[in-house]
């Protein structure tokens, strides 16, 4: 089947009509990659699948929500959209707004967004405004601006964003032919995505498309973990800039998802995220950005704490886990170059090259 984006694929579950002019870049239908090496490296009882959201058109899961938000903004007659962003939302908003031929303004925290994301917002022609503050400051600003001006807010406080993003849950259940995973693991920043996935699973459950619900397991970066700590973090810090957020807009619904599902929201340090980041790339050949690697870091931590020893799988003999790899690794080349072994420079001679290759040395990572 030719997929024409998440609105066409899941039209009956979304607030669109036959008259709606759909703005799409053929987002969604991302692969669910079975991670044999990673599973074996983490715990003998787990079977991890990676939902590679980095393969969406602008390289992150935001496209699922943005197709809905921009489609509805156009339907409602808006000629301009605005968002605050740690990077990916701005890239996605800029791309979909370009396609819809409407204006787009993005507010980003000065100097704190990854290079790939900044380049996307710029090349798609958004008005890129760097704010001397953090994401939370930028979000407060755009909320106020959108209240009093004819400009649609396309952050995840816009309910259409959540509607679009819930399609990720539908895809997972459809791929598993009517079964939800035992655990659904994802990074948590502004907390829209955990809210959306839980909504998606519950909707599928209520129409009988799935017989079980997953535990929702979120991870925040330790320096930006307001939900874990139970209070706003005034000056959030983490190198995983996508989730550098101290006061998530969807805090309440994230806590509901956690509690209703019997899951948890934990935190991982930047050091732990760095280990997960490299492990994912090295063991599975999948390149995700640091925020996405918080899932792998979190799994390692849960395994260490004995979390998987007591769980009983809903089907089969392994605990089935889906990790959402929210953004492509190429979004943030600086982090990759910092984390990896540096290239070697040699003379243009065979001996020097052979020496550098290290033929005869054991292969491994
Ligand atoms: N992973 C990535 C790669 C993200 O870009 C984000 C959020 C998250 C995880 C967290 O998702 O906010 O729904 O809990 N990025 C937003 C942005 C804030 O502006 O691009 P969340």
Short mmCIF file of C-alpha atoms and ligand atoms in Angstrom, two decimals, residues 60-62 84-90 117 135 155-156 161 165 186-194 242-243 245 289 291-292 325-328, ligand 1:
data_model
loop_
_atom_site.label_atom_id
_atom_site.label_comp_id
_atom_site.label_asym_id
_atom_site.label_seq_id
_atom_site.Cartn_x
_atom_site.Cartn_y
_atom_site.Cartn_z
CA UNK A 60 11.90 13.51 13.82
CA UNK A 61 8.57 12.36 15.25
CA UNK A 62 7.31 15.95 15.18
CA UNK A 84 8.98 27.65 20.53
CA UNK A 85 11.44 24.84 20.02
CA UNK A 86 14.53 23.02 21.13
CA UNK A 87 15.01 22.40 17.40
CA UNK A 88 12.94 19.58 15.95
CA UNK A 89 9.56 21.29 16.22
CA UNK A 90 10.99 24.33 14.46
CA UNK A 117 17.80 21.46 13.18
CA UNK A 135 12.87 26.77 25.85
CA UNK A 155 3.58 23.56 19.85
CA UNK A 156 2.19 20.39 21.42
CA UNK A 161 -0.36 18.01 17.44
CA UNK A 165 1.34 12.03 17.19
CA UNK A 186 10.49 7.20 25.21
CA UNK A 187 12.37 10.38 26.12
CA UNK A 188 10.33 13.07 27.87
CA UNK A 189 10.84 16.79 27.33
CA UNK A 190 7.75 18.95 27.00
CA UNK A 191 5.79 15.70 27.56
CA UNK A 192 3.57 15.94 24.48
CA UNK A 193 4.73 12.66 23.01
CA UNK A 194 4.12 10.49 26.07
CA UNK A 242 16.06 18.38 22.53
CA UNK A 243 14.86 17.62 26.07
CA UNK A 245 13.10 21.64 29.38
CA UNK A 289 20.20 11.89 18.39
CA UNK A 291 17.71 12.68 23.44
CA UNK A 292 16.50 9.51 21.73
CA UNK A 325 13.98 6.84 18.63
CA UNK A 326 12.54 10.31 18.31
CA UNK A 327 15.14 12.05 16.15
CA UNK A 328 17.79 11.20 13.55
N1 LIG B 1 13.18 13.62 21.49
C1 LIG B 1 13.43 14.59 20.60
C2 LIG B 1 14.41 14.32 19.53
C3 LIG B 1 12.76 15.83 20.69
O1 LIG B 1 13.02 16.78 19.81
C4 LIG B 1 11.86 16.04 21.75
C5 LIG B 1 11.18 17.32 21.90
C6 LIG B 1 11.64 14.99 22.65
C7 LIG B 1 12.31 13.80 22.48
C8 LIG B 1 10.68 15.10 23.77
O2 LIG B 1 9.38 15.06 23.32
O3 LIG B 1 8.61 17.23 24.20
O4 LIG B 1 6.99 15.53 23.40
O5 LIG B 1 8.26 15.17 25.52
N2 LIG B 1 11.42 18.35 21.23
C9 LIG B 1 10.66 19.60 21.26
C10 LIG B 1 11.12 20.55 20.17
C11 LIG B 1 10.53 20.20 22.60
O6 LIG B 1 10.98 21.76 20.33
O7 LIG B 1 11.62 20.07 19.15
P1 LIG B 1 8.22 15.79 24.17
#
